[in-house]
Amino acid sequence: QVQLVESGGGLVQPGGSLRLSCAASGSIFSITAMGWYRQAPGKQRELVASITSGGSPKCVDSVKGRFTISRDNAKNTVYLQMNSLKPEDTAVYYCNAKIRALGTLWWVDYWGQGTQVTVSS
């Protein structure tokens, strides 16, 4: 059994910072790509940032220069450092990881439970 547990969301003023964490645990053989998605009210879930197992990051244009994704492979954890937050960053943030569980030969997309980020004065 594999699960992703997120932490770090909350309420912050415009221009502020938050750091999200997501730890994978359970019967894990290997993890490839990890990433963060977000879903604002009335909108579809969208990819925010992703990072390969080798540490190569990608971010969407709307967060470039403000958000940084990183990971600690030893801890099976992915982070999202969010700086210069704007009201339009308000959303539920979900982490995602492609994981091969012990005793299996296939890769499965796992999702965290979501953490609310609210940017408001």
mmCIF file of C-alpha atoms in Angstrom:
data_model
loop_
_atom_site.group_PDB
_atom_site.id
_atom_site.type_symbol
_atom_site.label_atom_id
_atom_site.label_comp_id
_atom_site.label_asym_id
_atom_site.label_seq_id
_atom_site.Cartn_x
_atom_site.Cartn_y
_atom_site.Cartn_z
ATOM 1 C CA GLN A 1 0.000 0.000 0.000
ATOM 2 C CA VAL A 2 1.327 3.398 -1.033
ATOM 3 C CA GLN A 3 0.190 6.823 0.064
ATOM 4 C CA LEU A 4 1.157 10.455 -0.394
ATOM 5 C CA VAL A 5 0.748 12.839 2.529
ATOM 6 C CA GLU A 6 0.910 16.578 1.975
ATOM 7 C CA SER A 7 1.526 19.402 4.399
ATOM 8 C CA GLY A 8 2.261 23.106 4.421
ATOM 9 C CA GLY A 9 -0.821 24.822 3.024
ATOM 10 C CA GLY A 10 -2.543 27.748 4.669
ATOM 11 C CA LEU A 11 -3.545 31.395 4.465
ATOM 12 C CA VAL A 12 -0.951 33.941 3.378
ATOM 13 C CA GLN A 13 -1.021 37.569 2.314
ATOM 14 C CA PRO A 14 -0.144 38.591 -1.252
ATOM 15 C CA GLY A 15 3.610 38.661 -1.660
ATOM 16 C CA GLY A 16 4.097 36.054 1.030
ATOM 17 C CA SER A 17 5.627 32.584 0.895
ATOM 18 C CA LEU A 18 4.633 29.016 1.659
ATOM 19 C CA ARG A 19 6.416 25.702 1.374
ATOM 20 C CA LEU A 20 4.474 22.565 0.550
ATOM 21 C CA SER A 21 5.793 19.091 1.302
ATOM 22 C CA CYS A 22 4.607 15.706 0.102
ATOM 23 C CA ALA A 23 5.994 12.453 1.448
ATOM 24 C CA ALA A 24 5.420 9.087 -0.179
ATOM 25 C CA SER A 25 5.322 6.056 2.079
ATOM 26 C CA GLY A 26 4.462 2.377 1.989
ATOM 27 C CA SER A 27 5.652 -0.520 -0.115
ATOM 28 C CA ILE A 28 7.642 1.504 -2.643
ATOM 29 C CA PHE A 29 10.110 -0.009 -5.082
ATOM 30 C CA SER A 30 10.837 3.120 -7.099
ATOM 31 C CA ILE A 31 9.530 6.619 -7.859
ATOM 32 C CA THR A 32 10.009 8.398 -11.167
ATOM 33 C CA ALA A 33 8.422 11.777 -11.820
ATOM 34 C CA MET A 34 6.872 13.773 -8.992
ATOM 35 C CA GLY A 35 4.833 16.908 -9.346
ATOM 36 C CA TRP A 36 2.374 19.436 -8.021
ATOM 37 C CA TYR A 37 -1.032 20.249 -9.486
ATOM 38 C CA ARG A 38 -3.626 22.768 -8.380
ATOM 39 C CA GLN A 39 -7.342 23.216 -8.774
ATOM 40 C CA ALA A 40 -9.098 26.510 -8.215
ATOM 41 C CA PRO A 41 -12.883 26.700 -7.683
ATOM 42 C CA GLY A 42 -14.711 26.195 -10.950
ATOM 43 C CA LYS A 43 -11.547 25.344 -12.852
ATOM 44 C CA GLN A 44 -9.860 22.183 -14.025
ATOM 45 C CA ARG A 45 -6.885 20.723 -12.245
ATOM 46 C CA GLU A 46 -3.664 22.008 -13.811
ATOM 47 C CA LEU A 47 -0.014 21.041 -13.608
ATOM 48 C CA VAL A 48 2.099 23.571 -11.723
ATOM 49 C CA ALA A 49 5.527 21.942 -11.598
ATOM 50 C CA SER A 50 7.194 18.580 -12.043
ATOM 51 C CA ILE A 51 10.590 17.053 -11.369
ATOM 52 C CA THR A 52 12.267 13.928 -12.686
ATOM 53 C CA SER A 53 13.979 11.306 -10.551
ATOM 54 C CA GLY A 54 17.268 12.890 -11.612
ATOM 55 C CA GLY A 55 16.176 16.276 -10.311
ATOM 56 C CA SER A 56 15.316 18.128 -13.539
ATOM 57 C CA PRO A 57 12.516 20.598 -12.742
ATOM 58 C CA LYS A 58 9.859 22.185 -14.914
ATOM 59 C CA CYS A 59 7.350 24.890 -14.023
ATOM 60 C CA VAL A 60 4.473 26.408 -15.935
ATOM 61 C CA ASP A 61 4.979 29.954 -17.162
ATOM 62 C CA SER A 62 2.570 31.489 -14.648
ATOM 63 C CA VAL A 63 4.771 30.477 -11.696
ATOM 64 C CA LYS A 64 8.256 30.676 -13.208
ATOM 65 C CA GLY A 65 10.573 32.783 -11.102
ATOM 66 C CA ARG A 66 8.243 32.473 -8.094
ATOM 67 C CA PHE A 67 7.837 28.723 -7.437
ATOM 68 C CA THR A 68 10.616 26.154 -7.072
ATOM 69 C CA ILE A 69 10.120 22.396 -7.046
ATOM 70 C CA SER A 70 12.676 20.097 -5.452
ATOM 71 C CA ARG A 71 12.859 16.562 -4.098
ATOM 72 C CA ASP A 72 14.738 14.448 -1.599
ATOM 73 C CA ASN A 73 14.947 10.934 -3.009
ATOM 74 C CA ALA A 74 16.227 9.506 0.270
ATOM 75 C CA LYS A 75 13.024 10.691 1.959
ATOM 76 C CA ASN A 76 10.688 10.046 -1.011
ATOM 77 C CA THR A 77 9.586 13.651 -0.594
ATOM 78 C CA VAL A 78 8.821 16.452 -3.030
ATOM 79 C CA TYR A 79 8.647 20.129 -2.089
ATOM 80 C CA LEU A 80 7.139 23.238 -3.622
ATOM 81 C CA GLN A 81 8.579 26.539 -2.439
ATOM 82 C CA MET A 82 6.125 29.289 -3.349
ATOM 83 C CA ASN A 83 7.288 32.911 -3.160
ATOM 84 C CA SER A 84 5.665 36.197 -4.195
ATOM 85 C CA LEU A 85 2.266 34.583 -3.928
ATOM 86 C CA LYS A 86 -0.668 36.180 -5.721
ATOM 87 C CA PRO A 87 -4.421 35.877 -5.129
ATOM 88 C CA GLU A 88 -4.696 33.914 -8.372
ATOM 89 C CA ASP A 89 -2.486 31.208 -6.817
ATOM 90 C CA THR A 90 -5.368 30.366 -4.488
ATOM 91 C CA ALA A 91 -6.319 26.730 -5.019
ATOM 92 C CA VAL A 92 -6.174 23.241 -3.594
ATOM 93 C CA TYR A 93 -2.706 21.874 -4.316
ATOM 94 C CA TYR A 94 -2.211 18.151 -4.980
ATOM 95 C CA CYS A 95 1.011 16.237 -5.215
ATOM 96 C CA ASN A 96 1.422 13.432 -7.703
ATOM 97 C CA ALA A 97 3.991 10.683 -8.071
ATOM 98 C CA LYS A 98 4.524 7.820 -10.495
ATOM 99 C CA ILE A 99 5.381 4.883 -8.280
ATOM 100 C CA ARG A 100 6.228 1.259 -8.780
ATOM 101 C CA ALA A 101 5.224 -0.692 -5.717
ATOM 102 C CA LEU A 102 7.170 -3.623 -4.336
ATOM 103 C CA GLY A 103 6.286 -6.892 -6.029
ATOM 104 C CA THR A 104 4.834 -5.223 -9.133
ATOM 105 C CA LEU A 105 6.109 -4.507 -12.642
ATOM 106 C CA TRP A 106 3.961 -1.468 -13.462
ATOM 107 C CA TRP A 107 3.890 2.230 -12.646
ATOM 108 C CA VAL A 108 0.858 3.846 -11.029
ATOM 109 C CA ASP A 109 -0.100 7.495 -10.571
ATOM 110 C CA TYR A 110 -0.669 8.274 -6.899
ATOM 111 C CA TRP A 111 -2.234 11.472 -5.541
ATOM 112 C CA GLY A 112 -2.123 13.272 -2.249
ATOM 113 C CA GLN A 113 -5.274 14.345 -0.445
ATOM 114 C CA GLY A 114 -4.817 17.996 -1.349
ATOM 115 C CA THR A 115 -3.883 21.026 0.733
ATOM 116 C CA GLN A 116 -5.591 24.413 0.573
ATOM 117 C CA VAL A 117 -3.528 27.483 -0.283
ATOM 118 C CA THR A 118 -5.325 30.805 0.108
ATOM 119 C CA VAL A 119 -3.678 34.087 -0.841
ATOM 120 C CA SER A 120 -5.659 37.001 0.513
ATOM 121 C CA SER A 121 -5.241 40.222 2.416
#
